[in-house]
Coordinates of C-alpha atoms in Angstrom, one line a residue:
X19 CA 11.4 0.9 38.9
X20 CA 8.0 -0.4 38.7
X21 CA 6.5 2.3 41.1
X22 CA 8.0 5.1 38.5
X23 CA 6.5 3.3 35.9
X24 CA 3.1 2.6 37.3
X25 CA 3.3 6.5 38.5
X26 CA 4.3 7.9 35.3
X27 CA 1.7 5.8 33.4
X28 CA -1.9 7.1 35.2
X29 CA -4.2 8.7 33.8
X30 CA -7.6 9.5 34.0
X31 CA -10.6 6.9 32.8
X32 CA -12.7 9.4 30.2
X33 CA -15.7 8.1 31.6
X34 CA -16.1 7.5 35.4
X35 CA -13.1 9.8 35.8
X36 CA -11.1 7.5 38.2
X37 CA -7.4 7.3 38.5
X38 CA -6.0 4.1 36.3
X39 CA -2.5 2.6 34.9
X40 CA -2.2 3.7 31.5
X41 CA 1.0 2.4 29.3
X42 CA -0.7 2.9 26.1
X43 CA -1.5 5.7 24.9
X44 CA -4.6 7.0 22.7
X45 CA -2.9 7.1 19.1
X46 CA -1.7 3.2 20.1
X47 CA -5.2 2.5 21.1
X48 CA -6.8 3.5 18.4
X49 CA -3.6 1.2 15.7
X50 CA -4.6 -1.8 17.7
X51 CA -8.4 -1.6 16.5
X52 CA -7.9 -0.6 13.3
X53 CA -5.6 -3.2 12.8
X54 CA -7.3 -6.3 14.3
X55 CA -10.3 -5.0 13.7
X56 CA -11.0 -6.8 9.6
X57 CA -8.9 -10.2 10.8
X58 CA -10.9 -10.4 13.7
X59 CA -14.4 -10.0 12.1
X60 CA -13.3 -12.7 9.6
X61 CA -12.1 -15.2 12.2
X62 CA -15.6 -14.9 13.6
X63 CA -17.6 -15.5 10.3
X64 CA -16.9 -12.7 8.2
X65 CA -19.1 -9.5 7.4
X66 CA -23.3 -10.3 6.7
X67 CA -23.1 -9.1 3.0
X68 CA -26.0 -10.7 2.0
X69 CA -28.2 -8.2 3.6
X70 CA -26.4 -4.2 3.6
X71 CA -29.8 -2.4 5.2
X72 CA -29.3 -4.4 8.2
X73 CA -25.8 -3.6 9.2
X74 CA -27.1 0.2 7.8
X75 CA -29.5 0.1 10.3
X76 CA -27.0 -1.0 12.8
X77 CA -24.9 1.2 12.1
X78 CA -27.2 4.1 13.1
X79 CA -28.5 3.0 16.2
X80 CA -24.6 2.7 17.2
X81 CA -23.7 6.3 15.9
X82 CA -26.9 7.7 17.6
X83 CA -25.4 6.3 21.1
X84 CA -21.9 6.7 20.4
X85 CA -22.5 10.6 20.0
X86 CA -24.2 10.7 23.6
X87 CA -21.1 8.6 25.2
X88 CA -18.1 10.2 27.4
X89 CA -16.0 9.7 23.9
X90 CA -18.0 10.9 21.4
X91 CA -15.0 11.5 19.2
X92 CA -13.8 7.9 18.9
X93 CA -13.6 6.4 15.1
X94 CA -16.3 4.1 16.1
X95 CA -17.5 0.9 13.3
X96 CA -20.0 -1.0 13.3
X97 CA -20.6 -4.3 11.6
X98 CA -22.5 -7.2 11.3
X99 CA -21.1 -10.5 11.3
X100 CA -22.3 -13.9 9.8
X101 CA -22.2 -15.9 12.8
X102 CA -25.4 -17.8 14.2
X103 CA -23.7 -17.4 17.8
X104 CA -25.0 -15.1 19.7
X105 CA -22.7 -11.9 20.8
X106 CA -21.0 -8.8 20.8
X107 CA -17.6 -7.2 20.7
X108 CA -16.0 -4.1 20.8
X109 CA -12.0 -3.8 20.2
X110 CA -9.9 -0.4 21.3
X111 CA -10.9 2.7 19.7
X112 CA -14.5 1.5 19.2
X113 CA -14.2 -0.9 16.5
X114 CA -17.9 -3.1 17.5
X115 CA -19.5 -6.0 16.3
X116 CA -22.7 -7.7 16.5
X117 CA -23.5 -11.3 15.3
X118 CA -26.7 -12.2 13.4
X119 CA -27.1 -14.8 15.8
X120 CA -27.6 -12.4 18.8
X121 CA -29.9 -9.7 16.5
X122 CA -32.9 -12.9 16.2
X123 CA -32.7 -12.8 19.6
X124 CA -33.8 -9.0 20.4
X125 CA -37.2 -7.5 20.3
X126 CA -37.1 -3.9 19.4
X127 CA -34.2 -1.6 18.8
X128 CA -34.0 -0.4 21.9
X129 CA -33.0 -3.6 23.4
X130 CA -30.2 -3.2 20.1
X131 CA -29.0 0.0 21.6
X132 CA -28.6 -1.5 25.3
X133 CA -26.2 -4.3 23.8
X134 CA -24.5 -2.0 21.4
X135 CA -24.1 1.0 24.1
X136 CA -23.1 -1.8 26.5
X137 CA -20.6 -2.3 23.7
X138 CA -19.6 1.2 23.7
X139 CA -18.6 1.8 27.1
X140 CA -16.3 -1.0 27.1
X141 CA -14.2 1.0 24.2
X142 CA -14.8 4.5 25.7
X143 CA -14.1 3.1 29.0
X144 CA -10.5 1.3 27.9
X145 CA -11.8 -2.2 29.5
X146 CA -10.1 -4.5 26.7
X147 CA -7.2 -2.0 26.7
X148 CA -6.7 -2.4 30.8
X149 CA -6.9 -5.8 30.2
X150 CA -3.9 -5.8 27.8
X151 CA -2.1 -3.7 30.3
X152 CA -1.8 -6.3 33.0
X153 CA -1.1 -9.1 30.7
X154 CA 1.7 -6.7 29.8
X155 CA 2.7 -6.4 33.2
X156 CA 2.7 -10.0 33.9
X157 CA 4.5 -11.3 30.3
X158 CA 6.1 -7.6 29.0
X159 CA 4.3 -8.8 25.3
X160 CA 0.9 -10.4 23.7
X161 CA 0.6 -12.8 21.2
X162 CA 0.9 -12.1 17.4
X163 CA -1.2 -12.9 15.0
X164 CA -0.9 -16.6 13.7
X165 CA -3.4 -19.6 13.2
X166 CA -3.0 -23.1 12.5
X167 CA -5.4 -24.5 10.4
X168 CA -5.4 -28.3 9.6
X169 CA -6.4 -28.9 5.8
X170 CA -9.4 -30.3 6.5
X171 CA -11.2 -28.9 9.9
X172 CA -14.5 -29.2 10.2
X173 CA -14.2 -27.5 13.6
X174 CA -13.1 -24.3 12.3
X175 CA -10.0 -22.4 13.3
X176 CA -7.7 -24.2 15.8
X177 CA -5.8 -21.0 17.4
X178 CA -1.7 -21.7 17.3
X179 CA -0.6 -18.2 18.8
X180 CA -4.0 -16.4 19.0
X181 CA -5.0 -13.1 17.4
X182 CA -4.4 -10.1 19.6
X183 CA -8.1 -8.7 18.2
X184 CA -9.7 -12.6 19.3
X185 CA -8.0 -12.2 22.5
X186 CA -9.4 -8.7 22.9
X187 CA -12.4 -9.6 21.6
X188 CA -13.4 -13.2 23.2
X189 CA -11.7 -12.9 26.3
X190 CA -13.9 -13.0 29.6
X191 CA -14.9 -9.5 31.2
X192 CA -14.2 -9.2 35.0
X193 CA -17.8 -8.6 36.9
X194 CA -16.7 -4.5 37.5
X195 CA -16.3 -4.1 33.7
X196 CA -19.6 -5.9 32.8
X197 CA -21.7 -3.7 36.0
X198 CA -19.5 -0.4 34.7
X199 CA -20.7 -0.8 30.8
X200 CA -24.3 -2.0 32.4
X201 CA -24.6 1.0 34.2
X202 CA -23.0 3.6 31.7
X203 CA -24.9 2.1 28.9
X204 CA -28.1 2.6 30.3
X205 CA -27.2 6.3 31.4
X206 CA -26.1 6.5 27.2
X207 CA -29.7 4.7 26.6
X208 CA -31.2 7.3 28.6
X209 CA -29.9 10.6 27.0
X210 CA -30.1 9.2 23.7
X211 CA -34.0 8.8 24.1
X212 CA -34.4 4.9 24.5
X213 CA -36.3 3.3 27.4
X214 CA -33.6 2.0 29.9
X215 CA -36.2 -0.5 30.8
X216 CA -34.7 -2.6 27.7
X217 CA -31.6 -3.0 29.7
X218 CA -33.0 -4.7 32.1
X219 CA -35.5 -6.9 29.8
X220 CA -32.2 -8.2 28.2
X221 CA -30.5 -8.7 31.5
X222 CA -33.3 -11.1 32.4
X223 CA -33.4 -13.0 29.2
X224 CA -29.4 -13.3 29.2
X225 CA -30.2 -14.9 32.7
X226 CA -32.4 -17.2 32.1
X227 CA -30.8 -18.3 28.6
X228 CA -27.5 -18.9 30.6
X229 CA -29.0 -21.7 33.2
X230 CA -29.0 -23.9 30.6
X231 CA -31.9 -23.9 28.0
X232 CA -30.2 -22.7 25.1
X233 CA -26.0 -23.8 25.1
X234 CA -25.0 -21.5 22.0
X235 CA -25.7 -18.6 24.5
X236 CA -23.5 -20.3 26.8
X237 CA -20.9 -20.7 24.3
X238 CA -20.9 -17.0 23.1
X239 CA -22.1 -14.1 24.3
X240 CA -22.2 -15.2 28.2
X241 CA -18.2 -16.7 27.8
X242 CA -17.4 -13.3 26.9
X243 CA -20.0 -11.3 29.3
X244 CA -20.9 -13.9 32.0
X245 CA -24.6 -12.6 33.7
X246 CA -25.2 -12.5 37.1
X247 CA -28.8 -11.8 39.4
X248 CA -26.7 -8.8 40.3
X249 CA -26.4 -7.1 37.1
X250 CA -30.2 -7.5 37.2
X251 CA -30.4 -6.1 39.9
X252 CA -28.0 -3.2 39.6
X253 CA -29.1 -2.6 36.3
X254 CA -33.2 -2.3 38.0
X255 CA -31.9 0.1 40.5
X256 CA -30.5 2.6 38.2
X257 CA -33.6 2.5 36.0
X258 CA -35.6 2.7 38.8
X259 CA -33.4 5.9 40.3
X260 CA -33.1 7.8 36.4
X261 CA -36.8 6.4 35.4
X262 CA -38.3 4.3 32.4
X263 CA -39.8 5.4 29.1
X264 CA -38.5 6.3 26.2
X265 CA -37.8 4.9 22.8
X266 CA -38.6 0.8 22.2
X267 CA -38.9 0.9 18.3
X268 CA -40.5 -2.7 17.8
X269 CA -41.9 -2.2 14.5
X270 CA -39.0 -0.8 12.8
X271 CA -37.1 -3.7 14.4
X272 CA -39.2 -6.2 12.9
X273 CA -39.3 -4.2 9.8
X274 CA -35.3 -3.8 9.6
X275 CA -34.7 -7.6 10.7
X276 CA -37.3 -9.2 8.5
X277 CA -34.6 -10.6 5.9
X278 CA -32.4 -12.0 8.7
X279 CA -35.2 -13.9 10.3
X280 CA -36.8 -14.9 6.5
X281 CA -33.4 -16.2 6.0
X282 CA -32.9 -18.0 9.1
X283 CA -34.3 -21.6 8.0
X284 CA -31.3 -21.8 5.4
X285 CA -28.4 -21.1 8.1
X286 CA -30.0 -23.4 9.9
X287 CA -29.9 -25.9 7.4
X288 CA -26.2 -24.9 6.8
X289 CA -25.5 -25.8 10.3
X290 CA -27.2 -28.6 10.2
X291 CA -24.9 -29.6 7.3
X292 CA -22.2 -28.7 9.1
X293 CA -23.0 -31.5 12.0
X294 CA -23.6 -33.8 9.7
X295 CA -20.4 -33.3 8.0
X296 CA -18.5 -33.1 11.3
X297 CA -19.7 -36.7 12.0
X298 CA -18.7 -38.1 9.3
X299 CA -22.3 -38.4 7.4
X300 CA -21.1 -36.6 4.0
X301 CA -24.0 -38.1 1.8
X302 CA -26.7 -36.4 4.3
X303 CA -24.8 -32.8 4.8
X304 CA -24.4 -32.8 1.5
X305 CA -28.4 -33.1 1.6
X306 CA -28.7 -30.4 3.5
X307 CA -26.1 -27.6 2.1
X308 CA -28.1 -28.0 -1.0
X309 CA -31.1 -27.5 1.0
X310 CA -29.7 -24.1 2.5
X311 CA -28.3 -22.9 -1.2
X312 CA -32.0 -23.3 -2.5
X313 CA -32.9 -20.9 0.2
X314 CA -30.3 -18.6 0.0
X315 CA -28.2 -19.2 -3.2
X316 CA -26.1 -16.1 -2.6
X317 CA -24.8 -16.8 0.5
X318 CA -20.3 -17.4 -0.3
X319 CA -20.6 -19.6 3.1
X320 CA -22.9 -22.2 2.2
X321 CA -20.6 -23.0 -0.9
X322 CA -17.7 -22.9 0.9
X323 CA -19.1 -25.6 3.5
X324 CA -20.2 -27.6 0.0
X325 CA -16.9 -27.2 -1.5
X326 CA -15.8 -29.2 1.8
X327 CA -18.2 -31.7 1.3
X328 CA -17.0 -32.2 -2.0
X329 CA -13.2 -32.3 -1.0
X330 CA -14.3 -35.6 1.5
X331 CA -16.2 -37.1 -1.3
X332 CA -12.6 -36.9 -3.9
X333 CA -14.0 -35.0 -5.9
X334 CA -11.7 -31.8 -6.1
X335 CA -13.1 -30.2 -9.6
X336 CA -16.7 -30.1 -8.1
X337 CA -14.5 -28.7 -4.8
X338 CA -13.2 -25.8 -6.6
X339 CA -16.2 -24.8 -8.6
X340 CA -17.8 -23.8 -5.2
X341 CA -14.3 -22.3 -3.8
X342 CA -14.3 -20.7 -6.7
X343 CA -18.2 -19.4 -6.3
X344 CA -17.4 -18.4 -2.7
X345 CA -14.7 -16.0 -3.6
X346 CA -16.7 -14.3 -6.4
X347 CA -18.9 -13.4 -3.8
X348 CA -16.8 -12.4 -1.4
X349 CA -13.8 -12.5 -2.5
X350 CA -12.3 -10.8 1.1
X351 CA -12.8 -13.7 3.2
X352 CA -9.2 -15.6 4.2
X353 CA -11.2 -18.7 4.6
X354 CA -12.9 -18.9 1.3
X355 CA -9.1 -18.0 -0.4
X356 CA -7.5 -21.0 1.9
X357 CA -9.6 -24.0 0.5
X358 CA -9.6 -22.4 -3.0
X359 CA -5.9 -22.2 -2.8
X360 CA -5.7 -25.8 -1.0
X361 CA -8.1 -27.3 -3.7
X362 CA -6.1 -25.3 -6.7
X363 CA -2.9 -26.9 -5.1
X364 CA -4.2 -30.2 -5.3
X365 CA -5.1 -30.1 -9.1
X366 CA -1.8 -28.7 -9.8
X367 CA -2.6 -25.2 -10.7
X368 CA 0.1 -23.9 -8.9
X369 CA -0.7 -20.0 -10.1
X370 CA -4.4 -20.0 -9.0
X371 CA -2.9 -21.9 -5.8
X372 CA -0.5 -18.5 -5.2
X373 CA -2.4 -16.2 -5.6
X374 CA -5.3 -17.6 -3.6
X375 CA -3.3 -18.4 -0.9
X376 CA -0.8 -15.2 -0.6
X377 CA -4.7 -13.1 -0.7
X378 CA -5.5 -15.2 2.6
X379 CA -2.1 -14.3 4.2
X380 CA -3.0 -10.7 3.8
X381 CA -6.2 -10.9 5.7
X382 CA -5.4 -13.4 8.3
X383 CA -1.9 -14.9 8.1
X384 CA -2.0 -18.5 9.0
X385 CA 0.8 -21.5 9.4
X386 CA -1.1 -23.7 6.4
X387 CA -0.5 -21.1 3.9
X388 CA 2.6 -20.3 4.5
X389 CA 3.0 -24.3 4.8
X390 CA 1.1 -25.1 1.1
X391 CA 3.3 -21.6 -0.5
X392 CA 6.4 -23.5 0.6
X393 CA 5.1 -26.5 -1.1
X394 CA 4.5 -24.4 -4.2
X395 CA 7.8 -22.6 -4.3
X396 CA 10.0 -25.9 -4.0
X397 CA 7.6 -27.3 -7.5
X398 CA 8.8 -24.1 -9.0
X399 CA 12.1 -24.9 -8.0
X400 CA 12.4 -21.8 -5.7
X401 CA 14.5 -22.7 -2.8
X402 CA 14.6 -19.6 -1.1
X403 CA 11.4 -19.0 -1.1
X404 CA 10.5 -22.2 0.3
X405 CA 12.7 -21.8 2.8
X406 CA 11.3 -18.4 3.9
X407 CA 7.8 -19.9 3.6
X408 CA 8.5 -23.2 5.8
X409 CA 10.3 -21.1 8.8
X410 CA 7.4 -18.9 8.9
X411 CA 5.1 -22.8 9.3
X412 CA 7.3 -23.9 11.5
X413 CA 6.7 -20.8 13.9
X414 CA 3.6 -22.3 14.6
X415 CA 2.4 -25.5 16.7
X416 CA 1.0 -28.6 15.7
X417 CA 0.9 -31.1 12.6
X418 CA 1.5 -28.0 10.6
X419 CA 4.5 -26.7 12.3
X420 CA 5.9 -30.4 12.7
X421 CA 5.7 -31.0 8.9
X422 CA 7.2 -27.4 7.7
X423 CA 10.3 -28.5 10.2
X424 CA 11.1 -32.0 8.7
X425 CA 10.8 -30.1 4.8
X426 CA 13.0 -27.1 6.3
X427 CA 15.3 -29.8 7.5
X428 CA 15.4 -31.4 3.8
X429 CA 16.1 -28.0 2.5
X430 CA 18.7 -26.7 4.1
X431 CA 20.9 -30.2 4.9

């Protein structure tokens, strides 16, 4: 049975033309992106609204490599994402994203169209969707989409039963992925007009970051694309064999960038406030996420983190003000809707609670909404739905899951 099905699911990888397994097809490929593609990007900081011309810029240089790759025709996206750790993504159907945090680390836009044709190849190739395939294989199934989110975690998002687009997107690439979207990237770098020589450039600087001088690299882009001396060399070879020159693009880089790296000071002071707050020192993040507001007063996350501040302090009506400030400016992101809606909750305005709540569930559904919706629903004296709202909690793991059991119990005794 399992030699019909490995035989009757081959196909043909569209671009080094080898024989693999394939059990899902195209039209399934491209569902899976679109559909983890939004609640990935806000589990991993959200979309970098405060400056459009960059991820315009982005944008292009990832359209002008995508239409040079073996699958041209893919719906390809590109996005920027608010996150100070440096890396890169791509999900099925060539849904790609870049963090801010890797883009002050680049030179010239070549060195932006090696990462992002890097990118490329791994959707055009199928890597994350081969990867699925043998978890298939092994468990017949992949997690759902479900985080648990304590009410008050400075850490960030504690992962119940994980995303399927985090697990696509954060899980570790095998060394033949990583040396087939090296060397297929640089070929794309090549015929779009770019100097392959950038490749290699960021090959060396990925190695060198990685041994230990700066940990957030370690922590992000190299967990998710470890480098090796023998990408370096591989990727030297092929220049070497194809030839340099081409396309560097340093000034427009600068040029395009220049916001990002103006702006830089205040998300450092953000995560400086964030350390602080972590720790327990509320007084001195508070200190500091004031200092990053007067830098960049339209940035939704630096309220948000105040708004948390505030909530440790006791003082909710402060809380919401900035939860409330957050969501007016970007009013898509599950996070900013969870503490609104926690903070609403707790001053008793159980619409505003609702509504914020039920707009996070839409984005990313997660076990402390559905947990605080239950909560709402039994004040409204709405026993059903409480009781649809605590089994969904109790699906989950943890504090969370443990509490939506005992009010279930009390429910339904």
């Amino acid at each position: 049975m399992a030699l019909v099905l490995v035989l009757s699911g081959c196909s043909v990888n569209p671009v080094t033309g080898e024989n693999q397994l394939s059990l899902i097809g195209e039209s399934r490929e491209f569902a899976m992106g679109a559909e983890q593609y939004t609640p990935t990007q806000q589990t991993q900081g959200g979309q970098f609204y405060v400056d459009p011309e960059l991820t315009l810029y982005v944008r292009e240089v990832g359209e002008k490599m995508a239409r040079v790759s073996d699958r041209p025709d893919l719906p390809y996206e590109f996005v920027v994402l608010n996150s100070g750790v440096p890396n890169a993504w791509a999900l099925p159907g060539g849904k790609i994203a870049i963090n801010r945090g890797l883009l002050t680390q680049l030179s010239d836009e070549a060195q932006l169209a090696s990462v992002l044709g890097h990118e490329i190849v791994h959707a055009a190739a199928r890597h994350s969707v081969q990867r699925m395939q043998k978890g298939m294989l092994i468990s017949a199934g992949v997690a759902g989409l479900g985080f648990a989110l304590s009410d008050n975690e400075w850490a960030g998002l504690l992962m119940g039963g994980a995303a399927v687009g985090a697990q696509l997107a954060l899980a570790q690439y095998g060394q033949g992925d990583e040396l087939e979207s090296d060397y297929y990237g640089i070929v794309y770098m090549k015929k779009a007009g770019y100097d392959p020589q950038a490749a290699v450039e960021l090959q060396e600087i990925f190695l060198q970051l990685s041994k230990g001088q700066q940990a957030g690299f370690v922590d992000g882009l190299f967990a998710t694309h470890p480098p090796s001396a023998k990408r370096v060399q591989e990727n030297s070879k092929l220049v070497a064999r194809i030839g340099g020159g081409g396309y560097r693009g340093e000034d427009v880089y600068r040029k395009k960038t220049a916001f990002l790296r103006k702006a830089q000071p205040a998300y450092d002071a953000h995560d400086e406030a964030m350390k602080l707050a972590s720790n327990g020192d509320m007084d001195a993040a508070l200190k500091k996420v004031n200092e990053a507001i007067n830098l960049l007063p339209r940035e939704a996350m630096f309220y948000s983190l105040r708004g948390r501040i505030y909530q440790e302090q006791k003082q909710p009506e402060k809380a919401q003000a900035d939860f409330d400030k957050a969501v007016s400016m970007y009013p898509e992101m599950f996070m900013y809707r969870i503490h609104n809606g926690l903070t609403a909750l707790q001053l008793n305005n159980l619409s505003k609670a609702r509504e914020n709540l039920t707009r996070a569930n839409e984005v990313v559904p997660t076990s402390i909404a559905f947990l605080r919706l239950g909560d709402i629903a039994v004040k409204e004296n709405n026993r059903k739905e409480a009781i649809a709202y605590y089994s969904k909690a109790a699906e989950s793991s943890g504090e969370i899951a443990e509490e939506a059991r005992r009010k279930l119990a009390a429910l339904t005794q």
